[in-house]
């Protein structure tokens, strides 16, 4: 009887207390936010670089074949050129490319380019050839980073008979994302590839494969994380002893 009364007293005491729900805790959340920031910066640069590489196909083609490359890769754009300066004009922006009078795939060729929106700072791509193989050095504006990459131009015939064309880049290097209004309170986010990043122009907002080492500064503290792009729209993020997987929704 005494035991029953004790249990009843404990139950009454509990009903008089307000139990707070536990707050959700994700120890890799900062790493994921660092990855989102770096991914946005890097994919924007990869998207622009891939357009420059596709334009090189147009630029390198004989005059009678340029229309084919325009319709294949730039069918919603207008291309105008004067001397070594060319412009790819779209509804929401303009890409200015300055050639040195020769195709970018020529050994030692150096091209500069800039998007008039949102920035006018110029990036530079330099070609390095080794026989039939070509690699490219990419220097981003404002000390934003340096990368090396190779480019490929796959195509695939669909069931409806149409052929799809795109550009693929494989990038290695390091960069820094610094903006006037950084999301998540970071002062800057730096990244370094630990496995080559695979970029496909038909999926412009994420990489298909690769891995990054990430560091960020916020309120004087430095954060570190790693991130790996996985199949199935997944990303693996690790911070210290903690790791987690996230899903992309685009």
Tab-separated table of N, CA and C in Angstrom, residues 11-94:
chain	number	residue	atom	x	y	z
A	11	UNK	N	3.409	10.520	-9.534
A	11	UNK	CA	2.616	10.839	-10.711
A	11	UNK	C	2.012	12.224	-10.584
A	12	UNK	N	1.502	12.565	-9.380
A	12	UNK	CA	0.932	13.901	-9.174
A	12	UNK	C	2.006	14.967	-9.349
A	13	UNK	N	3.203	14.698	-8.834
A	13	UNK	CA	4.292	15.665	-8.958
A	13	UNK	C	4.650	15.903	-10.409
A	14	UNK	N	4.683	14.856	-11.225
A	14	UNK	CA	5.021	14.988	-12.640
A	14	UNK	C	3.970	15.778	-13.401
A	15	UNK	N	2.695	15.524	-13.065
A	15	UNK	CA	1.642	16.248	-13.776
A	15	UNK	C	1.677	17.725	-13.451
A	16	UNK	N	2.316	18.105	-12.371
A	16	UNK	CA	2.417	19.514	-12.029
A	16	UNK	C	3.617	20.193	-12.646
A	17	UNK	N	4.461	19.465	-13.341
A	17	UNK	CA	5.656	20.016	-13.969
A	17	UNK	C	5.422	20.176	-15.471
A	18	UNK	N	5.985	21.229	-16.059
A	18	UNK	CA	5.921	21.421	-17.513
A	18	UNK	C	7.185	20.839	-18.120
A	19	UNK	N	7.019	19.845	-18.955
A	19	UNK	CA	8.170	19.186	-19.579
A	19	UNK	C	8.409	19.818	-20.939
A	20	UNK	N	9.585	20.457	-21.133
A	20	UNK	CA	9.919	21.093	-22.398
A	20	UNK	C	10.337	20.039	-23.418
A	21	UNK	N	9.921	20.256	-24.674
A	21	UNK	CA	10.375	19.360	-25.737
A	21	UNK	C	11.856	19.603	-25.995
A	22	UNK	N	12.558	18.532	-26.242
A	22	UNK	CA	13.987	18.657	-26.520
A	22	UNK	C	14.188	19.395	-27.845
A	23	UNK	N	15.102	20.361	-27.855
A	23	UNK	CA	15.391	21.105	-29.075
A	23	UNK	C	16.204	20.222	-30.022
A	24	UNK	N	15.861	20.263	-31.336
A	24	UNK	CA	16.575	19.437	-32.312
A	24	UNK	C	18.020	19.897	-32.411
A	25	UNK	N	18.934	18.977	-32.366
A	25	UNK	CA	20.358	19.291	-32.415
A	25	UNK	C	20.993	18.534	-33.567
A	26	UNK	N	21.635	19.275	-34.460
A	26	UNK	CA	22.337	18.676	-35.590
A	26	UNK	C	23.790	19.136	-35.526
A	27	UNK	N	24.710	18.270	-35.093
A	27	UNK	CA	26.106	18.691	-34.916
A	27	UNK	C	26.828	18.972	-36.225
A	28	UNK	N	26.241	18.609	-37.369
A	28	UNK	CA	26.868	18.884	-38.660
A	28	UNK	C	26.168	20.020	-39.406
A	29	UNK	N	25.271	20.734	-38.747
A	29	UNK	CA	24.507	21.782	-39.424
A	29	UNK	C	25.410	22.883	-39.976
A	30	UNK	N	26.416	23.307	-39.192
A	30	UNK	CA	27.320	24.343	-39.689
A	30	UNK	C	28.075	23.870	-40.929
A	31	UNK	N	28.496	22.606	-40.926
A	31	UNK	CA	29.180	22.069	-42.095
A	31	UNK	C	28.283	22.055	-43.322
A	32	UNK	N	27.016	21.709	-43.119
A	32	UNK	CA	26.067	21.711	-44.232
A	32	UNK	C	25.860	23.118	-44.768
A	33	UNK	N	25.783	24.109	-43.867
A	33	UNK	CA	25.620	25.492	-44.319
A	33	UNK	C	26.873	25.974	-45.055
A	34	UNK	N	28.038	25.547	-44.584
A	34	UNK	CA	29.280	25.887	-45.296
A	34	UNK	C	29.264	25.289	-46.692
A	35	UNK	N	28.790	24.047	-46.787
A	35	UNK	CA	28.710	23.385	-48.082
A	35	UNK	C	27.734	24.101	-49.009
A	36	UNK	N	26.578	24.523	-48.490
A	36	UNK	CA	25.614	25.250	-49.314
A	36	UNK	C	26.227	26.532	-49.881
A	37	UNK	N	26.981	27.235	-49.043
A	37	UNK	CA	27.611	28.477	-49.484
A	37	UNK	C	28.659	28.202	-50.560
A	38	UNK	N	29.554	27.241	-50.299
A	38	UNK	CA	30.602	26.923	-51.272
A	38	UNK	C	30.008	26.365	-52.554
A	39	UNK	N	28.994	25.510	-52.420
A	39	UNK	CA	28.367	24.918	-53.601
A	39	UNK	C	27.785	25.997	-54.504
A	40	UNK	N	27.110	26.972	-53.902
A	40	UNK	CA	26.523	28.039	-54.714
A	40	UNK	C	27.604	28.807	-55.482
A	41	UNK	N	28.668	29.201	-54.775
A	41	UNK	CA	29.735	29.949	-55.432
A	41	UNK	C	30.412	29.127	-56.525
A	42	UNK	N	30.740	27.885	-56.220
A	42	UNK	CA	31.482	27.060	-57.166
A	42	UNK	C	30.647	26.679	-58.382
A	43	UNK	N	29.382	26.348	-58.175
A	43	UNK	CA	28.564	25.971	-59.333
A	43	UNK	C	28.293	27.161	-60.235
A	44	UNK	N	28.176	28.364	-59.659
A	44	UNK	CA	28.021	29.547	-60.499
A	44	UNK	C	29.256	29.753	-61.375
A	45	UNK	N	30.437	29.576	-60.787
A	45	UNK	CA	31.670	29.719	-61.568
A	45	UNK	C	31.804	28.602	-62.599
A	46	UNK	N	31.436	27.372	-62.218
A	46	UNK	CA	31.513	26.256	-63.162
A	46	UNK	C	30.536	26.446	-64.316
A	47	UNK	N	29.355	26.974	-64.018
A	47	UNK	CA	28.374	27.209	-65.074
A	47	UNK	C	28.897	28.213	-66.089
A	48	UNK	N	29.519	29.283	-65.614
A	48	UNK	CA	30.057	30.294	-66.525
A	48	UNK	C	31.237	29.732	-67.315
A	49	UNK	N	32.132	29.008	-66.634
A	49	UNK	CA	33.275	28.421	-67.329
A	49	UNK	C	32.824	27.428	-68.397
A	50	UNK	N	31.780	26.661	-68.108
A	50	UNK	CA	31.293	25.695	-69.102
A	50	UNK	C	30.708	26.424	-70.324
A	51	UNK	N	30.072	27.582	-70.107
A	51	UNK	CA	29.577	28.360	-71.246
A	51	UNK	C	30.736	28.868	-72.098
A	52	UNK	N	31.821	29.276	-71.444
A	52	UNK	CA	33.002	29.712	-72.197
A	52	UNK	C	33.554	28.552	-73.029
A	53	UNK	N	33.597	27.357	-72.441
A	53	UNK	CA	34.109	26.203	-73.173
A	53	UNK	C	33.201	25.844	-74.344
A	54	UNK	N	31.896	25.952	-74.144
A	54	UNK	CA	30.971	25.689	-75.247
A	54	UNK	C	31.103	26.762	-76.318
A	55	UNK	N	31.303	28.003	-75.899
A	55	UNK	CA	31.515	29.063	-76.886
A	55	UNK	C	32.776	28.804	-77.693
A	56	UNK	N	33.797	28.209	-77.074
A	56	UNK	CA	35.016	27.886	-77.817
A	56	UNK	C	34.724	26.948	-78.983
A	57	UNK	N	33.770	26.017	-78.808
A	57	UNK	CA	33.382	25.155	-79.923
A	57	UNK	C	32.790	25.977	-81.062
A	58	UNK	N	31.947	26.943	-80.711
A	58	UNK	CA	31.358	27.848	-81.711
A	58	UNK	C	32.453	28.689	-82.376
A	59	UNK	N	33.316	29.260	-81.567
A	59	UNK	CA	34.370	30.151	-82.056
A	59	UNK	C	35.352	29.404	-82.962
A	60	UNK	N	35.643	28.154	-82.625
A	60	UNK	CA	36.638	27.370	-83.368
A	60	UNK	C	36.087	26.800	-84.673
A	61	UNK	N	34.769	26.760	-84.825
A	61	UNK	CA	34.154	26.120	-85.992
A	61	UNK	C	34.260	27.018	-87.225
A	62	UNK	N	34.325	26.416	-88.420
A	62	UNK	CA	34.241	27.210	-89.648
A	62	UNK	C	32.935	27.994	-89.689
A	63	UNK	N	32.918	29.088	-90.425
A	63	UNK	CA	31.742	29.957	-90.461
A	63	UNK	C	30.476	29.196	-90.816
A	64	UNK	N	30.595	28.252	-91.753
A	64	UNK	CA	29.407	27.534	-92.209
A	64	UNK	C	28.870	26.553	-91.165
A	65	UNK	N	29.653	26.265	-90.134
A	65	UNK	CA	29.211	25.330	-89.098
A	65	UNK	C	28.812	26.021	-87.793
A	66	UNK	N	29.032	27.321	-87.713
A	66	UNK	CA	28.750	28.019	-86.455
A	66	UNK	C	27.271	27.993	-86.103
A	67	UNK	N	26.419	28.058	-87.090
A	67	UNK	CA	24.984	28.021	-86.802
A	67	UNK	C	24.598	26.724	-86.100
A	68	UNK	N	25.239	25.614	-86.483
A	68	UNK	CA	24.960	24.327	-85.839
A	68	UNK	C	25.286	24.393	-84.352
A	69	UNK	N	26.458	24.948	-84.010
A	69	UNK	CA	26.838	25.040	-82.602
A	69	UNK	C	25.980	26.056	-81.855
A	70	UNK	N	25.575	27.118	-82.543
A	70	UNK	CA	24.680	28.079	-81.896
A	70	UNK	C	23.361	27.410	-81.528
A	71	UNK	N	22.779	26.680	-82.475
A	71	UNK	CA	21.497	26.029	-82.202
A	71	UNK	C	21.636	24.919	-81.160
A	72	UNK	N	22.801	24.321	-81.089
A	72	UNK	CA	23.012	23.211	-80.160
A	72	UNK	C	23.168	23.703	-78.729
A	73	UNK	N	23.915	24.783	-78.529
A	73	UNK	CA	24.247	25.203	-77.171
A	73	UNK	C	23.721	26.591	-76.774
A	74	UNK	N	23.387	27.431	-77.747
A	74	UNK	CA	23.025	28.824	-77.452
A	74	UNK	C	21.743	29.241	-78.167
A	75	UNK	N	20.800	28.325	-78.306
A	75	UNK	CA	19.615	28.616	-79.112
A	75	UNK	C	18.727	29.694	-78.506
A	76	UNK	N	18.870	30.004	-77.198
A	76	UNK	CA	18.093	31.087	-76.595
A	76	UNK	C	18.937	32.355	-76.439
A	77	UNK	N	20.141	32.375	-77.000
A	77	UNK	CA	21.062	33.499	-76.824
A	77	UNK	C	21.384	34.146	-78.167
A	78	UNK	N	21.819	35.383	-78.091
A	78	UNK	CA	22.325	36.084	-79.276
A	78	UNK	C	23.822	36.270	-79.100
A	79	UNK	N	24.612	35.914	-80.092
A	79	UNK	CA	26.059	36.032	-80.040
A	79	UNK	C	26.500	37.105	-81.025
A	80	UNK	N	27.238	38.089	-80.529
A	80	UNK	CA	27.778	39.142	-81.387
A	80	UNK	C	29.259	39.278	-81.096
A	81	UNK	N	30.034	39.592	-82.118
A	81	UNK	CA	31.474	39.698	-81.948
A	81	UNK	C	32.050	40.864	-82.700
A	82	UNK	N	33.096	41.449	-82.153
A	82	UNK	CA	33.832	42.522	-82.802
A	82	UNK	C	35.293	42.377	-82.428
A	83	UNK	N	36.133	41.991	-83.400
A	83	UNK	CA	37.535	41.740	-83.105
A	83	UNK	C	37.675	40.570	-82.161
A	84	UNK	N	38.373	40.771	-81.066
A	84	UNK	CA	38.577	39.706	-80.091
A	84	UNK	C	37.586	39.764	-78.937
A	85	UNK	N	36.580	40.632	-79.028
A	85	UNK	CA	35.579	40.720	-77.971
A	85	UNK	C	34.246	40.180	-78.475
A	86	UNK	N	33.702	39.222	-77.714
A	86	UNK	CA	32.444	38.584	-78.077
A	86	UNK	C	31.474	38.686	-76.909
A	87	UNK	N	30.196	38.736	-77.245
A	87	UNK	CA	29.163	38.851	-76.219
A	87	UNK	C	28.085	37.794	-76.459
A	88	UNK	N	27.747	37.087	-75.384
A	88	UNK	CA	26.623	36.154	-75.394
A	88	UNK	C	25.513	36.827	-74.600
A	89	UNK	N	24.462	37.225	-75.283
A	89	UNK	CA	23.417	38.053	-74.692
A	89	UNK	C	22.177	37.206	-74.450
A	90	UNK	N	21.721	37.195	-73.213
A	90	UNK	CA	20.526	36.469	-72.821
A	90	UNK	C	19.512	37.446	-72.234
A	91	UNK	N	18.330	36.953	-71.967
A	91	UNK	CA	17.272	37.794	-71.423
A	91	UNK	C	17.646	38.378	-70.073
A	92	UNK	N	18.388	37.606	-69.248
A	92	UNK	CA	18.675	38.041	-67.880
A	92	UNK	C	20.146	38.321	-67.629
A	93	UNK	N	20.953	38.487	-68.674
A	93	UNK	CA	22.357	38.763	-68.443
A	93	UNK	C	23.165	38.760	-69.723
A	94	UNK	N	24.448	39.017	-69.571
A	94	UNK	CA	25.347	39.095	-70.714
A	94	UNK	C	26.726	38.612	-70.293
